[in-house]
Short mmCIF file of C-alpha atoms in Angstrom, two decimals:
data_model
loop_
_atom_site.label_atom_id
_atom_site.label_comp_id
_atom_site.label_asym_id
_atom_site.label_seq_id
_atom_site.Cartn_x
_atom_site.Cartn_y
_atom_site.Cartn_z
CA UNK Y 1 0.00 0.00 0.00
CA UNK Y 2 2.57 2.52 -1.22
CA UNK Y 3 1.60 6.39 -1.16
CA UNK Y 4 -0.92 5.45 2.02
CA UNK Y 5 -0.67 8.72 4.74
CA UNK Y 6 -1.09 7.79 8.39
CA UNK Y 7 -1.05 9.76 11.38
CA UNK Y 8 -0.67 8.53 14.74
CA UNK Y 9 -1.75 10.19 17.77
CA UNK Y 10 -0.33 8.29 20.89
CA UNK Y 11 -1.27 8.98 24.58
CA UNK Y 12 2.05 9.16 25.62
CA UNK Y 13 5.47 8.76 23.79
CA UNK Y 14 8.97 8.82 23.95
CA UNK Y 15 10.47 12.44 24.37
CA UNK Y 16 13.68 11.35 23.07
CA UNK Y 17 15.36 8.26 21.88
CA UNK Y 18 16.31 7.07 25.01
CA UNK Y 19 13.32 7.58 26.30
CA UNK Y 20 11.75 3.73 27.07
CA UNK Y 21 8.08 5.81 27.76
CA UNK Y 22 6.01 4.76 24.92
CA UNK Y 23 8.79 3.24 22.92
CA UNK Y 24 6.55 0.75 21.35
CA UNK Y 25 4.45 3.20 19.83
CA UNK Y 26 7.58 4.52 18.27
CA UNK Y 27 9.03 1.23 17.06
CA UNK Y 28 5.77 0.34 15.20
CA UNK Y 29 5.71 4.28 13.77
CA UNK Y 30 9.35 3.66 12.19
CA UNK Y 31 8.85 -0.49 11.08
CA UNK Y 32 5.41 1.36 9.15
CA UNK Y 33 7.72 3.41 7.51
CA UNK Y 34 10.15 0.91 6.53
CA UNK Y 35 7.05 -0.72 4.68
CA UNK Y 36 6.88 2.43 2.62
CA UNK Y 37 4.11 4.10 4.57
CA UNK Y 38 3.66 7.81 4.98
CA UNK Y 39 4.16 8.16 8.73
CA UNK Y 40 3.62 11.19 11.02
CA UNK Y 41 3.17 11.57 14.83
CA UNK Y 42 1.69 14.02 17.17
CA UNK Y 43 2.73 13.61 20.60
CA UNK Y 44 1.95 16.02 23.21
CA UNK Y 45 3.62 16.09 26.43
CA UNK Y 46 2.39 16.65 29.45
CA UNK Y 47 4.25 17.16 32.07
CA UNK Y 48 3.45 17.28 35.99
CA UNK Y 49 4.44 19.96 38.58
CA UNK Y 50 5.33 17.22 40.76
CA UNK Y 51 8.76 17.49 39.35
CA UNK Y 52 9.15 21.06 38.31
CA UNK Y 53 12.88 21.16 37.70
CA UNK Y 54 12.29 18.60 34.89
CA UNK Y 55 8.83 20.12 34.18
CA UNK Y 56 10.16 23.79 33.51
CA UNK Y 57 13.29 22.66 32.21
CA UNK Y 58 13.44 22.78 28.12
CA UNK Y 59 11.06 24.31 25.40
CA UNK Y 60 7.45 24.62 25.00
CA UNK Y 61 7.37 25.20 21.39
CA UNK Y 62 6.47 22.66 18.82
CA UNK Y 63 9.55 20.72 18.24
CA UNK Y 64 9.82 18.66 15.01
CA UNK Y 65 12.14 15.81 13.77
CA UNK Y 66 12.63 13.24 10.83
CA UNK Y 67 12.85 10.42 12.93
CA UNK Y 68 14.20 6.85 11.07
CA UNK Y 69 11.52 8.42 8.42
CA UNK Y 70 8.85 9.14 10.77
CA UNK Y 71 7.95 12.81 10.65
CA UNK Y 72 7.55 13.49 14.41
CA UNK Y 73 5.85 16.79 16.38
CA UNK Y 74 6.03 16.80 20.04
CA UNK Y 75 5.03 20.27 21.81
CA UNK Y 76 5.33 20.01 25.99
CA UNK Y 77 2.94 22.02 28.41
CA UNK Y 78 2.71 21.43 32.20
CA UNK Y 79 -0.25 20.05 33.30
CA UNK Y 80 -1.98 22.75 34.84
CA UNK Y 81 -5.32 20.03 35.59
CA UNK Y 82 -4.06 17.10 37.69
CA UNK Y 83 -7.25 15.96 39.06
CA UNK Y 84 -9.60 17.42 36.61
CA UNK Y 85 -9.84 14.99 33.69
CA UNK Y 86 -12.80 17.32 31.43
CA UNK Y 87 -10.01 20.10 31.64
CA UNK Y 88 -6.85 17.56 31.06
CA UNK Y 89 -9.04 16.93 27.74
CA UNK Y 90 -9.62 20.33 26.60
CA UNK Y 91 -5.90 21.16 27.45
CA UNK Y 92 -5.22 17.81 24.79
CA UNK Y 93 -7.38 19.02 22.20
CA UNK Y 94 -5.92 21.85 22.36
CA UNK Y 95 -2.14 20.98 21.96
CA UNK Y 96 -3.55 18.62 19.25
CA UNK Y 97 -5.08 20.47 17.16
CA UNK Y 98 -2.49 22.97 17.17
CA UNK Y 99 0.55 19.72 16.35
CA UNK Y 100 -2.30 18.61 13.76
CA UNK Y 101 -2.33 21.94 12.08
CA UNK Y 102 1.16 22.56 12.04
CA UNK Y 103 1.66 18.97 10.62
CA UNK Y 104 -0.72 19.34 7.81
CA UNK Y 105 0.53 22.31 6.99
CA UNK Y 106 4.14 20.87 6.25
CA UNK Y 107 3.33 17.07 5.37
CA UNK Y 108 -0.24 17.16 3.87
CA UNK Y 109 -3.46 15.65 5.04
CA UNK Y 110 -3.75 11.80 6.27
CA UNK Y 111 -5.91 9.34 4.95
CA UNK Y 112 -5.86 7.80 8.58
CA UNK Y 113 -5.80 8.69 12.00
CA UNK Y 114 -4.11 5.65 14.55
CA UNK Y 115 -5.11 6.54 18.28
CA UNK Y 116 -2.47 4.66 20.38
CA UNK Y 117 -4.86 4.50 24.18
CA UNK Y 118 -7.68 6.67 24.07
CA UNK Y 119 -6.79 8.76 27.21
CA UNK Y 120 -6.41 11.50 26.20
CA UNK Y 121 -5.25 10.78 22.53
CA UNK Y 122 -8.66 9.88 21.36
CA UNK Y 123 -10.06 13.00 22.21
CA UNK Y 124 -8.06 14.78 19.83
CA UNK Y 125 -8.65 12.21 17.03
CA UNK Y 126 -12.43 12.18 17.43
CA UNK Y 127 -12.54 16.44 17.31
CA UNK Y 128 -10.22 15.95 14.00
CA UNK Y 129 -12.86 13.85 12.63
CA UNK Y 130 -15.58 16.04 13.38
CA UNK Y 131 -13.91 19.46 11.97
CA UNK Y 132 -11.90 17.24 9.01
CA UNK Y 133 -13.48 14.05 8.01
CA UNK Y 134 -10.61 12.18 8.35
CA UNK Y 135 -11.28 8.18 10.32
CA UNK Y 136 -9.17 6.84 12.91
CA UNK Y 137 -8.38 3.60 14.49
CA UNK Y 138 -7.79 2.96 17.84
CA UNK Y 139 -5.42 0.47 19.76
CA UNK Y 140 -5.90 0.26 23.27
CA UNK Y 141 -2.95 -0.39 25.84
CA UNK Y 142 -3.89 1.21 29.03
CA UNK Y 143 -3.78 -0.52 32.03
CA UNK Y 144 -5.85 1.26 33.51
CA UNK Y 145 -9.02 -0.21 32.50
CA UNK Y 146 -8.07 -3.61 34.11
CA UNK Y 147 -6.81 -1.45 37.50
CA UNK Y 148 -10.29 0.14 37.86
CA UNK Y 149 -8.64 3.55 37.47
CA UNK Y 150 -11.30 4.85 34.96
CA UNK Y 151 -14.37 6.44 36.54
CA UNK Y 152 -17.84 6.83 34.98
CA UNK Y 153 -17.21 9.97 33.29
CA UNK Y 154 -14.15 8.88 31.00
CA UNK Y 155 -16.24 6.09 30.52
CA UNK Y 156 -19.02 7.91 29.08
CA UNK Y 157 -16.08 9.97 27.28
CA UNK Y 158 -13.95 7.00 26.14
CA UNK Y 159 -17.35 5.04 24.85
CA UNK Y 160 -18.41 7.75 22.20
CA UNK Y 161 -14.46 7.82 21.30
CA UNK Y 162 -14.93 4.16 20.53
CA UNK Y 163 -18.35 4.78 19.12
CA UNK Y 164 -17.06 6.77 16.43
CA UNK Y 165 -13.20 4.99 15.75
CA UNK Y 166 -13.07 2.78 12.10
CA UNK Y 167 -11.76 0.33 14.18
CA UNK Y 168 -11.11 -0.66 17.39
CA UNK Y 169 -8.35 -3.09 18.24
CA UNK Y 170 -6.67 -4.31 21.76
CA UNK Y 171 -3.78 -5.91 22.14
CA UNK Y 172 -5.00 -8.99 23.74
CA UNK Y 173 -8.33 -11.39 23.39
CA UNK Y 174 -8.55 -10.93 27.47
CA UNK Y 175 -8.48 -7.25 27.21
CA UNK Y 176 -10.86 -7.60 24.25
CA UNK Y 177 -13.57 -9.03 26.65
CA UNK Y 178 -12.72 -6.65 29.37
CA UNK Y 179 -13.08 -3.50 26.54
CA UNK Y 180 -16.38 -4.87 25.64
CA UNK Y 181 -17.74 -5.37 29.37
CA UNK Y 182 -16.73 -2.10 30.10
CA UNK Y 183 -17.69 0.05 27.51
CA UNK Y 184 -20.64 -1.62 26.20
CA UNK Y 185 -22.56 -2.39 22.95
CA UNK Y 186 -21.95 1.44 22.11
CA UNK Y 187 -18.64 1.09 22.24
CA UNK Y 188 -18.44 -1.40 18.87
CA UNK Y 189 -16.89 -4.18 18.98
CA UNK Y 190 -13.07 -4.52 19.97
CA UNK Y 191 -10.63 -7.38 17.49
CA UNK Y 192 -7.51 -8.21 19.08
CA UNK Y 193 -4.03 -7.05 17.46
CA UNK Y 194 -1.00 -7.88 19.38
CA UNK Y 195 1.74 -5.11 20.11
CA UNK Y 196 4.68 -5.93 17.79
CA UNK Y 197 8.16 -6.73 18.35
CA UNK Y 198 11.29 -5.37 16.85
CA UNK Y 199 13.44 -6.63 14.87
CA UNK Y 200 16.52 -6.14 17.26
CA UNK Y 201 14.99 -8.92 19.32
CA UNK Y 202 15.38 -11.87 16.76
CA UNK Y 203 18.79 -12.15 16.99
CA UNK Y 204 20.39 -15.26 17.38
CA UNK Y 205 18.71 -17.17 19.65
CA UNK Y 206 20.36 -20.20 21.79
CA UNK Y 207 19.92 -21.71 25.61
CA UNK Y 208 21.88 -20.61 27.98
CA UNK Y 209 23.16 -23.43 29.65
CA UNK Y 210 24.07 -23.66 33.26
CA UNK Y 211 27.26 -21.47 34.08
CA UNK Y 212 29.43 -22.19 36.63
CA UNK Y 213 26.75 -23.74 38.86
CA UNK Y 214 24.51 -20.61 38.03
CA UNK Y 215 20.99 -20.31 36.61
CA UNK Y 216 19.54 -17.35 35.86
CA UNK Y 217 15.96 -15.62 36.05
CA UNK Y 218 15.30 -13.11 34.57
CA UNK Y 219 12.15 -10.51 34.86
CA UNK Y 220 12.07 -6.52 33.68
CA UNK Y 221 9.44 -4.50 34.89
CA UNK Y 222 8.37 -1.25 36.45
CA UNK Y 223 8.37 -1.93 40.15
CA UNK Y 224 5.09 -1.05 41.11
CA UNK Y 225 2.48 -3.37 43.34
CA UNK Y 226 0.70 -4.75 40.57
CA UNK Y 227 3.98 -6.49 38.52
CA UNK Y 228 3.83 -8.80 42.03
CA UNK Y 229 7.48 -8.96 42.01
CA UNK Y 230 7.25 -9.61 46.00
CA UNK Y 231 5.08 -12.90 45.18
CA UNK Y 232 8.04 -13.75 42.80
CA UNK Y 233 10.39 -13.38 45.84
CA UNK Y 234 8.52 -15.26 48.21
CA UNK Y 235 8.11 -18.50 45.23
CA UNK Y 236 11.84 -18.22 44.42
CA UNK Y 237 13.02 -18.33 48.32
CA UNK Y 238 11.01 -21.41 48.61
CA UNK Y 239 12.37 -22.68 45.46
CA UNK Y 240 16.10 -21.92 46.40
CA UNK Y 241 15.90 -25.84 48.50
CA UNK Y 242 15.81 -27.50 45.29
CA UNK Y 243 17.86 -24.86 43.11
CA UNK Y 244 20.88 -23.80 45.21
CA UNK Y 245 22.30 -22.92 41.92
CA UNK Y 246 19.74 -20.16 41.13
CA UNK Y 247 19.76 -16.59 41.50
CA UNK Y 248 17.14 -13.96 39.94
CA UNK Y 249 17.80 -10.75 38.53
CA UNK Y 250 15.33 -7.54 38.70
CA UNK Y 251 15.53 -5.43 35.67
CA UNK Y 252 13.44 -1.72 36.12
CA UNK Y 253 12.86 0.29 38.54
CA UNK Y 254 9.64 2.11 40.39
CA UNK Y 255 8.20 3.09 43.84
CA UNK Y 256 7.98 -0.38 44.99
CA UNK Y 257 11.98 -0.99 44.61
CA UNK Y 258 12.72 -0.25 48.72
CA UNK Y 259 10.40 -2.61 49.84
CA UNK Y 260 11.54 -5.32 47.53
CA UNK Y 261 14.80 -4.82 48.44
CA UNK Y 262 13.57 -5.10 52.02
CA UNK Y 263 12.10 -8.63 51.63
CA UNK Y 264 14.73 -10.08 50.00
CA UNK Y 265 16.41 -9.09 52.99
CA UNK Y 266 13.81 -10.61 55.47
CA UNK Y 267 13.25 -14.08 53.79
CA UNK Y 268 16.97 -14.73 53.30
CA UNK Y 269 17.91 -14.51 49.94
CA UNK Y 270 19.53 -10.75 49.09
CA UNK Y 271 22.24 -12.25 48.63
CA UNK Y 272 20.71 -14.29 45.81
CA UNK Y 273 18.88 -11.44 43.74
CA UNK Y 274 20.29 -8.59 41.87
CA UNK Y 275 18.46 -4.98 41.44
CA UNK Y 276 19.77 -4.32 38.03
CA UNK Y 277 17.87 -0.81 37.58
CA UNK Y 278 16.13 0.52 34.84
CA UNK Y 279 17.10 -0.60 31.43
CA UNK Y 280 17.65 1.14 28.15
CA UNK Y 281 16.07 -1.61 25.31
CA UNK Y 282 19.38 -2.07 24.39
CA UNK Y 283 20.43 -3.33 27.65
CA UNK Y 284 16.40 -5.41 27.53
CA UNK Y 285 18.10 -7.39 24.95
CA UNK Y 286 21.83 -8.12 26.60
CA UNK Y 287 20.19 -9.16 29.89
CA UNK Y 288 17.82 -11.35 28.20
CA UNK Y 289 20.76 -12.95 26.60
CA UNK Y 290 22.11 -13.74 29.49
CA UNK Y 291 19.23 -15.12 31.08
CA UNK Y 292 18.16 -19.17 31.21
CA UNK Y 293 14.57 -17.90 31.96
CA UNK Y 294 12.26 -15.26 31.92
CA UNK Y 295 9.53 -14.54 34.86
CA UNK Y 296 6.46 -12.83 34.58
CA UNK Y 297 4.54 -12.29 37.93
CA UNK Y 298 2.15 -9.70 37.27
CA UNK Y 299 -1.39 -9.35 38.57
CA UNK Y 300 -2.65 -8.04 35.68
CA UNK Y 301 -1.48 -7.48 31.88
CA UNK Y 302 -2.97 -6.23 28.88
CA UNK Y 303 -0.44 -7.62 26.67
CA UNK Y 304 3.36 -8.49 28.41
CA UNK Y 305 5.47 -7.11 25.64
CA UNK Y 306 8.71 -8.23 27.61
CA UNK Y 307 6.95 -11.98 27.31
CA UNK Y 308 7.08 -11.44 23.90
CA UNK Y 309 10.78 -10.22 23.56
CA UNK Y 310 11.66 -12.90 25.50
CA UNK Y 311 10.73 -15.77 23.21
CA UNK Y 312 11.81 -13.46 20.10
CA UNK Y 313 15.07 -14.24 22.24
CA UNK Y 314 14.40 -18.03 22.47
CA UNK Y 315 14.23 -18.11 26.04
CA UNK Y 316 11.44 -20.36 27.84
CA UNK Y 317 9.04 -18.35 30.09
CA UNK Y 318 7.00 -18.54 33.16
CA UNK Y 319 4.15 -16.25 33.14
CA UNK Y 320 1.02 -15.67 35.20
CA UNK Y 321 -2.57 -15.98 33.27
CA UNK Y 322 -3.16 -11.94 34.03
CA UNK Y 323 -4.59 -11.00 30.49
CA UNK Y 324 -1.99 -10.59 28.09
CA UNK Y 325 0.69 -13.95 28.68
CA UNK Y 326 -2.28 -16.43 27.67
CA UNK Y 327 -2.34 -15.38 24.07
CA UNK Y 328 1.33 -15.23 24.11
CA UNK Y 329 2.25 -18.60 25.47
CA UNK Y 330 2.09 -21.37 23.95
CA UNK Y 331 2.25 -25.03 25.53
CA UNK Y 332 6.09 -25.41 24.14
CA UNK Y 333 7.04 -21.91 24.77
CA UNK Y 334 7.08 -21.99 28.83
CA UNK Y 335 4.35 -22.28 31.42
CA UNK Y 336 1.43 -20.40 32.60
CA UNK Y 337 0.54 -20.12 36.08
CA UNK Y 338 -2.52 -18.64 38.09
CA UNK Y 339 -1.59 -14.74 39.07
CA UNK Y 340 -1.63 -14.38 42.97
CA UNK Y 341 -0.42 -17.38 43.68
CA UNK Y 342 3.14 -18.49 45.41
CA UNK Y 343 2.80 -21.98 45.03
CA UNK Y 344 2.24 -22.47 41.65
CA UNK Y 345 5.27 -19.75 41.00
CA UNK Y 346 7.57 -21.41 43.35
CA UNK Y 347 6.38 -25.39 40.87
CA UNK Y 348 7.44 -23.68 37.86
CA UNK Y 349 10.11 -22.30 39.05
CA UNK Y 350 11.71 -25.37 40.23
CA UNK Y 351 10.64 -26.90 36.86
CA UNK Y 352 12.21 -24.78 34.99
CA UNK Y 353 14.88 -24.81 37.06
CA UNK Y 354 15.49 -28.40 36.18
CA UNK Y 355 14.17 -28.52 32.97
CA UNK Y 356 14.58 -25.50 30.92
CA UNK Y 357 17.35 -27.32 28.47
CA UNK Y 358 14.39 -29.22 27.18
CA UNK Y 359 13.04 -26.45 25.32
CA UNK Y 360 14.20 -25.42 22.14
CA UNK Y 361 15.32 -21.98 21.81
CA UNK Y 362 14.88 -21.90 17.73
CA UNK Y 363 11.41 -23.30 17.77
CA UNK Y 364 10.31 -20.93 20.55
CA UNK Y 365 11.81 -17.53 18.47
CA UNK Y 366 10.57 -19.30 15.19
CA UNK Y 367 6.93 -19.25 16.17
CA UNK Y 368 7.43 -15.84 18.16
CA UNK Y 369 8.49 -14.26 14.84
CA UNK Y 370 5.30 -15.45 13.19
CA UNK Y 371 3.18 -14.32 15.54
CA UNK Y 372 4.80 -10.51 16.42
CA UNK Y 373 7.40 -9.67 14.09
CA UNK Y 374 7.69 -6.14 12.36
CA UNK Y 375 7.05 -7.85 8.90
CA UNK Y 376 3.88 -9.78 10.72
CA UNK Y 377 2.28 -7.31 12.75
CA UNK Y 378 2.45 -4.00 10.34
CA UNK Y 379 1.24 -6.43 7.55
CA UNK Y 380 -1.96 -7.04 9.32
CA UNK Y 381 -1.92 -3.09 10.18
CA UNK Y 382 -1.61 -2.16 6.82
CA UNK Y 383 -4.13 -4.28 6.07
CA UNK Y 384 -6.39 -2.61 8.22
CA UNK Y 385 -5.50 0.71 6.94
CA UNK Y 386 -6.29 -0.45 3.75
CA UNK Y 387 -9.67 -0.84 4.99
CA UNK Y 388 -10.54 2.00 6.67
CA UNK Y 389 -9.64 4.30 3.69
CA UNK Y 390 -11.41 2.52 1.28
CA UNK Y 391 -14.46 1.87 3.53
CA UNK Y 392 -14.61 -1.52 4.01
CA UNK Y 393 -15.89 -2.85 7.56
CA UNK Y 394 -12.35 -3.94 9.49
CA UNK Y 395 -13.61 -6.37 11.50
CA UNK Y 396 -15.71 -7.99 8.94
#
């Protein structure tokens, strides 16, 4: 679909390169225009006052760059409305339109509007429609439906944005369901589309066998309550009996990292597990390397992108079934276990512990690549894009 124009409008996105805030909506952006698509962004920026060093620090004009061939506008404003979600909105339509104009005015008009989370993003897609005609897709991502963090007025708000989307797509069949519950019959219905995963991550993928004695898990998250990374803890001290050998290493970083730190302490086994801090992707992909397995322990998921990198990788996985792993892994790919629950952790942990050689690390990035490469996942994009400009139903 050469000469196709699409503009994406993310909820949040990477304010530089090294940024790791949004970086999948970037890395799909640039593997679209590696397909030959016409690619432009709009990202505003909001940023809070709780940090107003970092807040007042740089410009507040629209910024532009040609990014890997993705023609990107940012423009930063501090968030004058914490609290007040009908004025965050306005405040985002505002910014929007104004990174909208500015982007038609040097790049042209889209054919296509793609709303990366719908709060606030989708507000500013939905007024474009109104004043320009132009459609827009939607791909969902936020957590924050699943965490109960969305009350009955950006409901109401975030059901019309549906309402009036091309398409709507999550990035899971679990979140699917919970989109629908949520937002209703009004809000259309929801098709799944997985997040995608770049190329970087198929490298050459191989076990890694035991070292020295030493076996390695692995997980990367942002340390927050609901990643359960203290349930991990707890499963891995009472699987340290059966693998002396073992030692787990805790990639990211977040409000949670102190008390972590704390109960490794308590339950004997700091000396055992390694706060590696946050991680630029780059570094994602060396520590995965180095890795014999991969742990997921989160109490919820609307995808589990790192899941996904992981078997890119070839590395066997132990997830909990929190929304997103369960479309992810497959029976020769790792093991699911229930969320919430030590036990079952601690089983598969041991398992794994004595077992992980048995999987095969080519097989497992072989079928990952099918399922969530760049070529795979903008293919079925494009697809859709296809669609929506020439009218035909997308979820047909």
């Amino acid at each position: 679909m050469m000469g196709a124009h699409v503009l994406l409008v993310p909820s949040w996105y990477p304010a530089s390169h090294d940024d790791i805030n949004g970086s999948f909506f970037r890395a799909q952006a640039v593997a679209l225009a590696k397909e030959g698509i016409k690619v432009g962004v709009i990202a505003p920026i909001l940023e809070s006052l709780r940090s107003p060093i970092r807040a007042l620090r740089g410009s507040f004009s629209i910024t532009y760059e040609n990014d890997l061939g993705v023609d990107t506008y940012r423009k930063r404003v501090i968030n004058a409305f914490p609290g007040m979600p009908a004025l965050t909105e306005k405040l985002w339509q505002r910014m929007g339109l104004k990174l909208y104009a500015q982007y038609v005015k040097e790049h042209g008009r889209p054919q296509v509007l793609h709303v990366h989370s719908m709060l606030y993003a989708g507000s500013i897609a939905r007024i474009i429609k109104k004043k320009y005609g132009i459609p827009y897709v939607i791909t969902e991502h936020s957590t924050a439906f699943a965490r109960r963090l969305v009350n009955k007025k950006q409901i109401s708000l975030l059901t019309g944005i549906a309402h009036d989307a091309a398409a709507r797509f999550a990035v899971s069949s679990a979140f699917c369901n919970l989109l629908s519950k949520q937002l209703g019959e009004n809000g259309g219905e929801w098709k799944a589309l997985p997040n995608m995963i770049e190329d970087a991550f198929f490298s050459e993928a191989s076990f890694q066998p035991k070292s020295l004695g030493e076996f390695v898990f692995l997980t990367v998250c942002f340390l927050r309550a609901n990643k359960r990374v203290d349930l991990l803890l707890h499963a891995f001290a009472r699987a340290c009996a059966e693998l002396p050998f073992a030692k787990i290493r805790i990639g990211g970083d977040g409000p949670e990292r102190v008390l972590l730190e704390k109960i490794a302490a308590e339950i004997g086994i700091a000396d055992k597990v390694e706060f590696i801090g946050e991680l630029s992707r780059c570094r994602v992909i060396e520590e995965m390397k180095k890795a014999n397995v991969f742990v997921l322990s989160s109490e919820f998921e609307t995808f589990g992108v790192v899941v996904a990198e992981a078997l890119a990788l070839g590395k066997p996985v132990v997830a909990t079934i929190c929304g997103g792993p369960e479309d992810i892994v497959q029976e020769k790919d790792g093991i699911l276990v229930p969320k919430n629950d030590v036990s079952a952790m601690s089983k598969a942990l041991i398992h794994m512990g004595n077992n992980a050689e048995n999987y095969d690390a080519l097989d497992i990035q072989n079928r990952c690549r099918a399922r969530y490469s760049e070529k795979s996942v903008t293919g079925e994009l494009i697809g859709r894009y296809r669609d929506v400009i020439s009218g035909t139903n997308v979820l047909a």
